[in-house]
CSV table of C-alpha atoms and ligand atoms in Angstrom, one decimal:
chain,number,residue,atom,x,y,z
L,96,UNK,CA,12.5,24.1,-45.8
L,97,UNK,CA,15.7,23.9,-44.0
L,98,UNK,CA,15.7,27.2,-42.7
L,99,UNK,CA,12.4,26.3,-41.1
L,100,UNK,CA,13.9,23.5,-39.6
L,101,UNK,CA,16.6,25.4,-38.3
L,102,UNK,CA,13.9,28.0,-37.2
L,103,UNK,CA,12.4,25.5,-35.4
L,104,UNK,CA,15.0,24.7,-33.5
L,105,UNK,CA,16.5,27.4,-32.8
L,106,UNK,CA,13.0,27.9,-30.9
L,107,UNK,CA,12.9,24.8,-29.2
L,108,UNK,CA,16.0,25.6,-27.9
L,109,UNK,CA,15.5,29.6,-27.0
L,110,UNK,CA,12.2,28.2,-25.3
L,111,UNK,CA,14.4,25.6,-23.2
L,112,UNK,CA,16.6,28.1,-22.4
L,113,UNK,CA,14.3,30.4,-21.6
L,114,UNK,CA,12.5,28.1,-19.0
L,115,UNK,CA,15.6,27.4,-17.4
L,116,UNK,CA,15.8,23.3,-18.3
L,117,UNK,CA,18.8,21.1,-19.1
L,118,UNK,CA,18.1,20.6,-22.9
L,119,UNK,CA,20.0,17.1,-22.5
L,120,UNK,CA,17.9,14.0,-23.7
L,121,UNK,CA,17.6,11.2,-21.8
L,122,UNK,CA,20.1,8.2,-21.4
L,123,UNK,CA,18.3,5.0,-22.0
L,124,UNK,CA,18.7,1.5,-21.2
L,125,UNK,CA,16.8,-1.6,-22.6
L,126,UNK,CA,17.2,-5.1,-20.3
L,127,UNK,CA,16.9,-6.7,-24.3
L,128,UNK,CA,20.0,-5.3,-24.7
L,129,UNK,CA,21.3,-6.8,-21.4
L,130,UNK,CA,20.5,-10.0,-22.4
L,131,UNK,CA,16.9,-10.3,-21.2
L,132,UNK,CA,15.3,-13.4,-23.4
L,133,UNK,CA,11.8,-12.3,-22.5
L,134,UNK,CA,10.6,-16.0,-23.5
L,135,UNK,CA,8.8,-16.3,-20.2
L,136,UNK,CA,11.2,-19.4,-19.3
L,137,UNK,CA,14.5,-18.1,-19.0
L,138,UNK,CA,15.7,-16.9,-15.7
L,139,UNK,CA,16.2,-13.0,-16.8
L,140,UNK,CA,17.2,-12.0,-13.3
L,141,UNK,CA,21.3,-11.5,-14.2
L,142,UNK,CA,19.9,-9.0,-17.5
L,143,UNK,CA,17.5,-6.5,-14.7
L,144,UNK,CA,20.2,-6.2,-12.4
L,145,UNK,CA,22.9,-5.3,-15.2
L,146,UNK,CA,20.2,-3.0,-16.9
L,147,UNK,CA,19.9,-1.7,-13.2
L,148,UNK,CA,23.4,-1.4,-12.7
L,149,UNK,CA,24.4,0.6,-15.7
L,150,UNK,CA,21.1,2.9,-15.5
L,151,UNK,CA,22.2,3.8,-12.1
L,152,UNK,CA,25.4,4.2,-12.6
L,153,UNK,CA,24.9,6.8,-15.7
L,154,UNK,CA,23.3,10.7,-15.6
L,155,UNK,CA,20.9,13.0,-15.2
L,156,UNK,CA,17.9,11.8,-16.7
L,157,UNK,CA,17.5,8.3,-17.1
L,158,UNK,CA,15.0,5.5,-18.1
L,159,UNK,CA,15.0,1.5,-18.2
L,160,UNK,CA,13.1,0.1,-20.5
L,161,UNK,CA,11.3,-3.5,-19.6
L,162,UNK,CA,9.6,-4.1,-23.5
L,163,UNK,CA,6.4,-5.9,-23.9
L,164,UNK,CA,7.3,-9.5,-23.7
L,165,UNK,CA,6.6,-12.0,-20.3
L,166,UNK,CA,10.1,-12.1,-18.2
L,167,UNK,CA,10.6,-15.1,-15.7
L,168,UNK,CA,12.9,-13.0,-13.0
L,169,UNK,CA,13.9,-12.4,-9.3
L,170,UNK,CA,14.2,-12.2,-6.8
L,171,UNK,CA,16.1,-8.9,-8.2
L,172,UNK,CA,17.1,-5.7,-6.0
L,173,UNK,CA,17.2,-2.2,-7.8
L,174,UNK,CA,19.6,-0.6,-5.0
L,175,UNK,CA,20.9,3.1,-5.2
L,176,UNK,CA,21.9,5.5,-4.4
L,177,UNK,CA,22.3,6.4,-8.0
L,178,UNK,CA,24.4,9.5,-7.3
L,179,UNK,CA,24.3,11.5,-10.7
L,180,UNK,CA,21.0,10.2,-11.5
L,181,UNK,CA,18.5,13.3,-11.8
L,182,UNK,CA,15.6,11.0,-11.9
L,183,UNK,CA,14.9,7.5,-13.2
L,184,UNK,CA,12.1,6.2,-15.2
L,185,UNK,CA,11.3,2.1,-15.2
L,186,UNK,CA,9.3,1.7,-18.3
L,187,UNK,CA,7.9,-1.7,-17.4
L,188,UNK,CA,5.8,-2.4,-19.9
L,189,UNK,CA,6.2,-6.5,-19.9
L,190,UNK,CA,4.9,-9.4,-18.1
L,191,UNK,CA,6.8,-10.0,-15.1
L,192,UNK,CA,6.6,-13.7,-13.8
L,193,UNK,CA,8.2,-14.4,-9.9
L,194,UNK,CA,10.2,-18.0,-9.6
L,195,UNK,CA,7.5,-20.1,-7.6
L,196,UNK,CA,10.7,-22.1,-5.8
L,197,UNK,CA,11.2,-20.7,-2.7
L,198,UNK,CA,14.5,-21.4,-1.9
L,199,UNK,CA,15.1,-18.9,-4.3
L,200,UNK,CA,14.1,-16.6,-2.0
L,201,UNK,CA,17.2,-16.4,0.7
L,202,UNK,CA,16.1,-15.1,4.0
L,203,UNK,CA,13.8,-12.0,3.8
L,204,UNK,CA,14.1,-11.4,0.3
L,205,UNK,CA,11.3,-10.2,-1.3
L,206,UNK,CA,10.8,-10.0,-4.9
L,207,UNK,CA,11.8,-7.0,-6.7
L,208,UNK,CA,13.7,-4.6,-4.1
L,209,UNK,CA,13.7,-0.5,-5.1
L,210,UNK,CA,15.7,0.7,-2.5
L,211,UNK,CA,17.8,4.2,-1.7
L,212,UNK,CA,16.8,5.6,-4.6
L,213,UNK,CA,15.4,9.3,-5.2
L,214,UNK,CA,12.8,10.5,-8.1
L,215,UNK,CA,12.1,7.0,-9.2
L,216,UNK,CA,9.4,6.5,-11.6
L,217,UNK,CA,7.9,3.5,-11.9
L,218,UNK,CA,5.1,3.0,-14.8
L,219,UNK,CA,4.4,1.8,-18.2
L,220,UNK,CA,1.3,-0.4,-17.6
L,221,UNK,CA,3.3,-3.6,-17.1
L,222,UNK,CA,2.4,-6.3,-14.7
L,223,UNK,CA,4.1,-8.1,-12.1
L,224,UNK,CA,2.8,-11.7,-11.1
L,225,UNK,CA,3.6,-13.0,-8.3
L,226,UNK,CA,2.7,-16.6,-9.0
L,227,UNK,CA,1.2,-16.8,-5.5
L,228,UNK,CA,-0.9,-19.7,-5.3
L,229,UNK,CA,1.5,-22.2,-5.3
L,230,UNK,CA,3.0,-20.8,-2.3
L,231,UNK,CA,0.3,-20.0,-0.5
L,232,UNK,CA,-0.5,-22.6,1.3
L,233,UNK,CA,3.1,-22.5,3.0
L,234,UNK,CA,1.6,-19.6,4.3
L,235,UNK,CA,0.8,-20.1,8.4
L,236,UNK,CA,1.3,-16.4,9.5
L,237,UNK,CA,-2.5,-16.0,9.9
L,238,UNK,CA,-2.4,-18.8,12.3
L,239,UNK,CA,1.3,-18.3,14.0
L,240,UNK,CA,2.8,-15.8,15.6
L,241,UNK,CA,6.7,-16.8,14.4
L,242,UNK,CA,5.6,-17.2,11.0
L,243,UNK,CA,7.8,-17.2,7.7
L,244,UNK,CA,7.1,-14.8,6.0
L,245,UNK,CA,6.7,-14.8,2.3
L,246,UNK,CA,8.7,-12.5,-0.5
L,247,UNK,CA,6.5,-9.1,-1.0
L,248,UNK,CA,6.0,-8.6,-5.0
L,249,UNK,CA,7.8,-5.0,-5.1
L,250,UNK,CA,9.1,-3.3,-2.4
L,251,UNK,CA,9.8,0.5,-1.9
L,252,UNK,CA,12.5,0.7,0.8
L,253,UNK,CA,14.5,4.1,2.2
L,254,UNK,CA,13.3,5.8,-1.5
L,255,UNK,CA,12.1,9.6,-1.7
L,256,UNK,CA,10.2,11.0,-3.9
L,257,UNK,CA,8.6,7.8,-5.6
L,258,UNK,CA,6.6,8.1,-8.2
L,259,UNK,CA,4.0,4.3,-9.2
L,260,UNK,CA,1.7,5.0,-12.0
L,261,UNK,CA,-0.4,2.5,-14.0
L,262,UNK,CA,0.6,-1.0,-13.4
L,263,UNK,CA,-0.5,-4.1,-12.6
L,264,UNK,CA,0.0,-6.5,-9.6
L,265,UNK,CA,-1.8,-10.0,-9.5
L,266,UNK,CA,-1.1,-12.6,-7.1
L,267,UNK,CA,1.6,-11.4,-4.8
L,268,UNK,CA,3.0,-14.6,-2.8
L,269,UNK,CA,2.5,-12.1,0.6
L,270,UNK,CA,1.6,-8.1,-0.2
L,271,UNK,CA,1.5,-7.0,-3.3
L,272,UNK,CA,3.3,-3.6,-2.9
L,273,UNK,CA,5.0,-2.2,0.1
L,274,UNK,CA,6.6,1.1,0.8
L,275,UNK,CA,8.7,1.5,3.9
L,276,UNK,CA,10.9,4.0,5.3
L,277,UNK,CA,9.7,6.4,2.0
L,278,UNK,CA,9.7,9.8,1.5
L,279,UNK,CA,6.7,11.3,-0.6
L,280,UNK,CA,5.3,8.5,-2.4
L,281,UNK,CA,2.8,8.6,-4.5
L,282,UNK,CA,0.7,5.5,-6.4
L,283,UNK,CA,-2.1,6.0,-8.9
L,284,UNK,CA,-4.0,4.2,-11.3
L,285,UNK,CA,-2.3,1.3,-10.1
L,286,UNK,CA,-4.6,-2.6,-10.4
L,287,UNK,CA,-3.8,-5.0,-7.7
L,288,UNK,CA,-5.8,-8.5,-8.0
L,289,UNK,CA,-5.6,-12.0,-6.0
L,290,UNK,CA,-8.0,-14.3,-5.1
L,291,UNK,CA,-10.4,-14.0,-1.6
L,292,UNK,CA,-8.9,-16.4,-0.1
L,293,UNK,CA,-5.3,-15.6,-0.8
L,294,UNK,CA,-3.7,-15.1,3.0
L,295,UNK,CA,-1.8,-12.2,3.6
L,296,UNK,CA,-2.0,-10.9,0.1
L,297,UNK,CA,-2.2,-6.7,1.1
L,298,UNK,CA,-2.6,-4.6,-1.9
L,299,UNK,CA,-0.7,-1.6,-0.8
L,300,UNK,CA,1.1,-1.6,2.8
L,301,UNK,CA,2.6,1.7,4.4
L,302,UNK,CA,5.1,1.5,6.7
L,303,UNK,CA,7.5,4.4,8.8
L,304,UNK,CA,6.2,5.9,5.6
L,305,UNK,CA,5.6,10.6,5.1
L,306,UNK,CA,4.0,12.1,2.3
L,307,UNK,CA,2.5,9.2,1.2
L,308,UNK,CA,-0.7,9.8,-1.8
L,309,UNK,CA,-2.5,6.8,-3.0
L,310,UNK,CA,-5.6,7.5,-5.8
L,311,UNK,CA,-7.6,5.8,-8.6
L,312,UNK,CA,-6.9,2.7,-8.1
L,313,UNK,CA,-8.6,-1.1,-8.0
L,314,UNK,CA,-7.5,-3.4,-5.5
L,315,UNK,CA,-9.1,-6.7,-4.7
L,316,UNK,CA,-7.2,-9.5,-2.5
L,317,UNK,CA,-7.5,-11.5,-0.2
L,318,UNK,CA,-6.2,-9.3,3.0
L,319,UNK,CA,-6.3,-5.7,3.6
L,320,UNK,CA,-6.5,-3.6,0.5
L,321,UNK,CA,-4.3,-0.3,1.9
L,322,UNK,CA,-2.3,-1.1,5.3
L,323,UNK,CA,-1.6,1.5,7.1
L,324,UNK,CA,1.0,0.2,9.5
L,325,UNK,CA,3.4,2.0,12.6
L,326,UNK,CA,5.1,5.1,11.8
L,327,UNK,CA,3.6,6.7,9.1
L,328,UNK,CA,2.5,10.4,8.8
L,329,UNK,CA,0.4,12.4,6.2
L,330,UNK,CA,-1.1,9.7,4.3
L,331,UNK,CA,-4.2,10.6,1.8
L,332,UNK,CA,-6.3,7.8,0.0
L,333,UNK,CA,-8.7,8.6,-2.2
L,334,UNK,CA,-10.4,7.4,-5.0
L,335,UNK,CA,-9.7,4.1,-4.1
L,336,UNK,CA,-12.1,1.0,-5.2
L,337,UNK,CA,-12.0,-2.2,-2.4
L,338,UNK,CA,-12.9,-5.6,-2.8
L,339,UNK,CA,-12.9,-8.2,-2.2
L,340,UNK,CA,-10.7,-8.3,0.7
L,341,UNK,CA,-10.6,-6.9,4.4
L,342,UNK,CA,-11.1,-3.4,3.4
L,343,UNK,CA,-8.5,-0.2,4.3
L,344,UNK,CA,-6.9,-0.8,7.8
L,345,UNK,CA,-5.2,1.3,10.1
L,346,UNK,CA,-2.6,-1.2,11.8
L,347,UNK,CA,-2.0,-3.8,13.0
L,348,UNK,CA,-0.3,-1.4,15.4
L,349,UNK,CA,1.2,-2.4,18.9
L,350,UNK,CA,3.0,-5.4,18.2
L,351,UNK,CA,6.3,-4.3,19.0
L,352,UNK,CA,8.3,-2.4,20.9
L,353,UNK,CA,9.4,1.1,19.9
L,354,UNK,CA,6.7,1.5,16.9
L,355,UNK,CA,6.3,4.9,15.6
L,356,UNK,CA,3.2,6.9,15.5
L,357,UNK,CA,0.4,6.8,13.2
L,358,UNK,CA,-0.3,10.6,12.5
L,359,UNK,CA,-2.4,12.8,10.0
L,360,UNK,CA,-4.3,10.1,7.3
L,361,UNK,CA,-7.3,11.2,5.5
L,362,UNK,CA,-9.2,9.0,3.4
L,363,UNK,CA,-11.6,10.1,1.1
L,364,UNK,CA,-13.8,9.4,-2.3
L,365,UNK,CA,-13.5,5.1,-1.9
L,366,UNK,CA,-16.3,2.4,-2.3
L,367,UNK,CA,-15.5,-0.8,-0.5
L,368,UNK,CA,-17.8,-3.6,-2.3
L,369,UNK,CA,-17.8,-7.0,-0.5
L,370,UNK,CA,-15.7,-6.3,2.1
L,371,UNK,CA,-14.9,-7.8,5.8
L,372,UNK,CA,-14.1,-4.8,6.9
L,373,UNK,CA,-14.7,-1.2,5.7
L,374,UNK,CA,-12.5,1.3,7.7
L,375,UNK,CA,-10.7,-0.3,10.5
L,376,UNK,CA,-8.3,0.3,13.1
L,377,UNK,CA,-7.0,-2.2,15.2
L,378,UNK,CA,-4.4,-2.9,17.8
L,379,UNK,CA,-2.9,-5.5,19.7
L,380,UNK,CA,-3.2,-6.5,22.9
L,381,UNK,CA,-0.5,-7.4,25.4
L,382,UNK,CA,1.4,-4.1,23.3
L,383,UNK,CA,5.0,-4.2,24.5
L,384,UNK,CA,5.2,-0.9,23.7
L,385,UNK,CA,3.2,2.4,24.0
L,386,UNK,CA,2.2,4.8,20.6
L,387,UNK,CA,-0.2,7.1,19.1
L,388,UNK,CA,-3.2,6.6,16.6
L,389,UNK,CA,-4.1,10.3,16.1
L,390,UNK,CA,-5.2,12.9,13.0
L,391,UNK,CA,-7.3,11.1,11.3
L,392,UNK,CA,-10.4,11.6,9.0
L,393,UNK,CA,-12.5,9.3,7.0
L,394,UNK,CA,-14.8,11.0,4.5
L,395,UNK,CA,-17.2,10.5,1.7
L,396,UNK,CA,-16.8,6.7,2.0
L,397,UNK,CA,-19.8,4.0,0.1
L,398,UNK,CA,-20.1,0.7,1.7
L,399,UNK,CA,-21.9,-2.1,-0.4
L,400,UNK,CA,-22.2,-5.2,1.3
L,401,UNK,CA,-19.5,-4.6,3.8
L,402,UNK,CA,-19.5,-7.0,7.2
L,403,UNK,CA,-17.8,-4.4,9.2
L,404,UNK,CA,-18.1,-0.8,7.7
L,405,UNK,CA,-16.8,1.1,11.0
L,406,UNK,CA,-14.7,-0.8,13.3
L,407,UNK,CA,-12.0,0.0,16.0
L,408,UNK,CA,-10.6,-2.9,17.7
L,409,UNK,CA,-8.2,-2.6,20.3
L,410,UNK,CA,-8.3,-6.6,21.0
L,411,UNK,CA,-6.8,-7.6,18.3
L,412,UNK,CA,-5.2,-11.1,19.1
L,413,UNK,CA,-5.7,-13.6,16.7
L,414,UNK,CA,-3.3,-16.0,17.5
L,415,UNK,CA,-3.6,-18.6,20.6
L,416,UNK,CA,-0.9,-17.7,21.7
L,417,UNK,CA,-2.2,-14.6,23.4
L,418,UNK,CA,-3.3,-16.0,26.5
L,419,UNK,CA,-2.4,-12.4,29.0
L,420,UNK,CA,-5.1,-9.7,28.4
L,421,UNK,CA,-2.8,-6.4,28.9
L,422,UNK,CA,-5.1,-3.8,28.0
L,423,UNK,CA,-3.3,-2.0,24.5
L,424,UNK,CA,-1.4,0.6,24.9
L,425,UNK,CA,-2.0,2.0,21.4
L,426,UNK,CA,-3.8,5.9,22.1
L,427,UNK,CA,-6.3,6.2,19.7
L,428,UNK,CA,-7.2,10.3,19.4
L,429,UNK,CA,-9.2,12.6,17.3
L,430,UNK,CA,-10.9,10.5,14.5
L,431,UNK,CA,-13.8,11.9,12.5
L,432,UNK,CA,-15.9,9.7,10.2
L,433,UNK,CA,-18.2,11.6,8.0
L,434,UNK,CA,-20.7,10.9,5.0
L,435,UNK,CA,-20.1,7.4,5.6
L,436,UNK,CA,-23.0,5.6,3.8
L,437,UNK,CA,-23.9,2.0,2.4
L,438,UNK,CA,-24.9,-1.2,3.4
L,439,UNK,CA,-23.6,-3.7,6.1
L,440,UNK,CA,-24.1,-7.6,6.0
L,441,UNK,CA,-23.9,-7.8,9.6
L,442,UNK,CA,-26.3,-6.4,12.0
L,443,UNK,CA,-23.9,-4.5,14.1
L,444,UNK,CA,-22.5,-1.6,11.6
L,445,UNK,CA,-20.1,0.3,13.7
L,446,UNK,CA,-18.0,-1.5,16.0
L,447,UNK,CA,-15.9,0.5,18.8
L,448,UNK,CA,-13.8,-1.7,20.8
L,449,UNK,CA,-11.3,0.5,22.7
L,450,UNK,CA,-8.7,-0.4,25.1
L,451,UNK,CA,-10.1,-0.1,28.6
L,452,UNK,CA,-6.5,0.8,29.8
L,453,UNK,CA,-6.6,4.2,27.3
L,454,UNK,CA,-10.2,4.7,25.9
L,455,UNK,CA,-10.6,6.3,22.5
L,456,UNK,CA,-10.6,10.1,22.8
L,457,UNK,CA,-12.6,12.8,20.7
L,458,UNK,CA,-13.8,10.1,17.9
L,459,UNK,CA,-16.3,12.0,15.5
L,460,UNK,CA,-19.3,11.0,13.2
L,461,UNK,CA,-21.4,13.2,10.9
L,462,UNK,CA,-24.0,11.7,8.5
L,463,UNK,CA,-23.8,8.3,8.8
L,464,UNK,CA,-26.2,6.3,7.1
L,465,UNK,CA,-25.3,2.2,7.0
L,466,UNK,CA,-28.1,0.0,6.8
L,467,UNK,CA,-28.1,-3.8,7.8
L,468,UNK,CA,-29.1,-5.9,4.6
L,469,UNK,CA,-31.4,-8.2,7.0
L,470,UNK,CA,-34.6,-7.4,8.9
L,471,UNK,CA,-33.5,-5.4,11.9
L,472,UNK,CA,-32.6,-2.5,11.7
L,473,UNK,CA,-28.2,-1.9,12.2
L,474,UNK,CA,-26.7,-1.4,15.7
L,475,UNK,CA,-23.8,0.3,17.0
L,476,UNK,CA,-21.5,-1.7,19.9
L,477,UNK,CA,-18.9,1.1,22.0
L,478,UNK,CA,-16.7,0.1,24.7
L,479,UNK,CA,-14.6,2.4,26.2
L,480,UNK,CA,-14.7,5.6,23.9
L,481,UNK,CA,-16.0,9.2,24.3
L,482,UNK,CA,-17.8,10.1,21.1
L,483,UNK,CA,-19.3,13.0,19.6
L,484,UNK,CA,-22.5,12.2,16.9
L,485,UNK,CA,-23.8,15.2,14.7
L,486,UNK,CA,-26.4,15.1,11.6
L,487,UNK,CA,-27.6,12.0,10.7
L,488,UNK,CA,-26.6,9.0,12.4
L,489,UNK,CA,-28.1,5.1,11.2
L,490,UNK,CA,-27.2,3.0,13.4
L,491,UNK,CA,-28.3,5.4,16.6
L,492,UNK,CA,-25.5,6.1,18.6
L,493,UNK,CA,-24.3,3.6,21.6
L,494,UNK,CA,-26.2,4.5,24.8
W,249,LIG,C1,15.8,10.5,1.6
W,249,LIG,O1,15.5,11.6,2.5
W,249,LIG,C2,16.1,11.5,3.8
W,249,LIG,C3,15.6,12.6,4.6
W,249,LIG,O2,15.7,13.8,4.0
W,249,LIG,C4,17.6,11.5,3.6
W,249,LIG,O3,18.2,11.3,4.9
W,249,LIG,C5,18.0,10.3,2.7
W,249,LIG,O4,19.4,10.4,2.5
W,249,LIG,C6,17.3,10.4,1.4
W,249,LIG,N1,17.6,9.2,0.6
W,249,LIG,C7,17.9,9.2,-0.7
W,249,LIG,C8,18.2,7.8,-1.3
W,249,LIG,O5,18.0,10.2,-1.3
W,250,LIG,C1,-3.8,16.4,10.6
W,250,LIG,O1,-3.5,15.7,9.4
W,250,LIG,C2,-3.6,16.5,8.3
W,250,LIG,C3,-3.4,15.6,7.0
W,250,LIG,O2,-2.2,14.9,7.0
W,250,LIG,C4,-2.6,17.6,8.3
W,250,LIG,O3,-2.8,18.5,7.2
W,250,LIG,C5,-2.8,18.4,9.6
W,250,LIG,O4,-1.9,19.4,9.7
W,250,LIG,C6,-2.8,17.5,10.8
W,250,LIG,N1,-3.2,18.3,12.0
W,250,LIG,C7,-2.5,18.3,13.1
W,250,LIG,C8,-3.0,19.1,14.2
W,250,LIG,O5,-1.4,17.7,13.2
């Protein structure tokens, strides 16, 4: 019997060996034994960041363990870099409950901060509540320009190599999750709920974002289910399920000066149920600055009951305050839409609304098929755009 055992792992470790790994187990660290209380009432904030703090500070493979249990924490920042760290693994496999008191919440902060780490794995089918509703209504960015802006639930700053897998996000007090500055990210089987009328409340927003891969997952709020905002490059979506909410937007972009280019998204394999919008991109006008909106293909899409399914907008301005109409200076370049099929609760399906100072250039459709849920049949409005139609195409193409 022993010598079996012995056998065994003397395999084990000829196999390791063999494949070239480090054979050393990982270090762990448990916020229970950081003094977490995990009775849903005591602040636990001072137990993360010491469970942080020591987990980042140790070596080559590492985990953090959040136990089942409902935390009451934050705001909390997870800050690297964790220079011996080989990777990191956040087992969060609690309840996580944000402070509703704002003035918790000094200046900017949002609510739990990953930042400048690398090979950061967050999973463990835990949920983060962001205890929104109470702060929504404090909420007047869709109204005002200077707005303050809420905390974010989690947010991925300057990290590379990101993994998010299977967890939860309800009720964000402003987006749910945010990635910004990252490096190859990638999010899957990832839940993100808040109510319809929840202001503000993105599921997942990208910003001065690479690499970034987003599939199978369920997001429902009351703003833009996937962001897309300045800055990002090679972005793919797919498999994603929308709704309620205001769809998967490309933007806002041109809102500020010295934005960074939108380059290379595809999104493919999503149903958007119940939507405002389906696939949108929009711009501002009165752009201070000038930028690009290029490489980017939409494929394989179902719309049910979607108000907008195809819409560019280049006049995006929906505060009063925009009273100058400078044409956007956003270029918009080289979009393809195709197999985009469903059902749109307005007559007018596809909307394009380009910038008369730079029209849209070499915009695409292939098999279209949306079909207005009323009487007449859908329509298609185009201002300032050059497009090319090919296969089937319901609504007929603008004259
Ligand atoms: C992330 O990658 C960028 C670009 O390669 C690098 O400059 C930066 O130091 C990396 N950050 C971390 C935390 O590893
Ligand atoms: C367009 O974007 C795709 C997906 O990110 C990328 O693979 C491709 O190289 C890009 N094409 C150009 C011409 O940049």
């Amino acid at each position: 019997m022993k010598l079996l055992v012995l056998f065994a792992l003397a395999c084990a470790c000829f196999a390791g060996n063999a494949a070239g790994r480090r054979r050393t187990s990982p270090t762990s660290f448990n916020v229970l034994h950081f003094g977490a209380r995990a009775d849903g009432l005591t602040d636990d904030s001072n137990a993360f960041m010491e469970a942080w703090k020591a987990a980042c500070a140790s070596s080559g493979t590492v985990r953090l363990h959040i136990p089942r249990g409902t935390y009451f924490v934050g705001p909390v920042k997870f800050t690297g870099p964790c220079v011996n760290v080989h990777s990191l693994t956040v087992y969060m496999k609690g309840y996580l409950k944000a402070s509703t008191d704002l003035s918790k919440y000094v200046k900017g902060d949002d609510w739990i901060e990953i930042g400048w780490v690398d090979r950061l794995t967050l999973t463990g089918f835990g949920t983060f509540d962001g205890q929104g509703s109470v702060s929504w209504p404090y909420n007047n960015c869709p109204t005002k320009k200077n707005c303050k802006v809420l905390p974010t639930s989690i947010k991925f700053v300057a990290a590379n190599n990101t993994v998010v897998r299977g967890i939860t996000s309800v009720n964000s007090k402003f987006f749910h999750i945010a990635a910004v500055g990252c490096n190859n990210f990638w999010a899957s089987n990832i839940r993100i709920t808040a109510p319809s009328d929840s202001p503000n409340t993105d599921g997942i927003h990208i910003e001065r974002s690479s690499g970034v891969t987003i599939y199978s997952s369920v997001i429902g709020t009351g703003d833009d289910c996937i962001s897309i905002g300045q800055g990002n490059s090679h972005v793919l979506l797919s498999g994603i399920k929308c709704g309620p909410g205001h769809g998967i937007s490309v933007g806002s972009l041109g809102r500020y000066q010295n934005e960074g280019d939108v380059r290379g998204l595809v999104v493919r394999d999503c149903t958007l149920a119940g939507t405002t919008n389906g696939l949108r991109i929009k711009t501002w006008e009165n752009s201070p600055g000038s930028s690009l909106a290029t490489n980017m293909t939409f494929q394989n899409i179902v719309m049910k009951s979607v108000a907008n399914p195809i819409i560019i907008d280049q006049t995006y301005c929906p505060y009063m305050s925009c009273s100058s109409k400078v044409p956007s200076r956003v270029k918009i370049s080289d979009i393809s839409f195709r197999s985009i099929r469903g059902t749109s609760t307005t007559p007018v399906a596809v909307t394009f609304r380009c910038s008369r100072g730079i029209p849209c250039q070499n915009i695409n459709l292939h098999d279209v098929h949306l079909r207005y849920v009323g009487r007449e049949p859908a329509t298609a409005q185009c201002l300032n755009i050059k497009a090319r139609y090919s296969g089937m195409q319901i609504p007929p193409p603008c004259k």
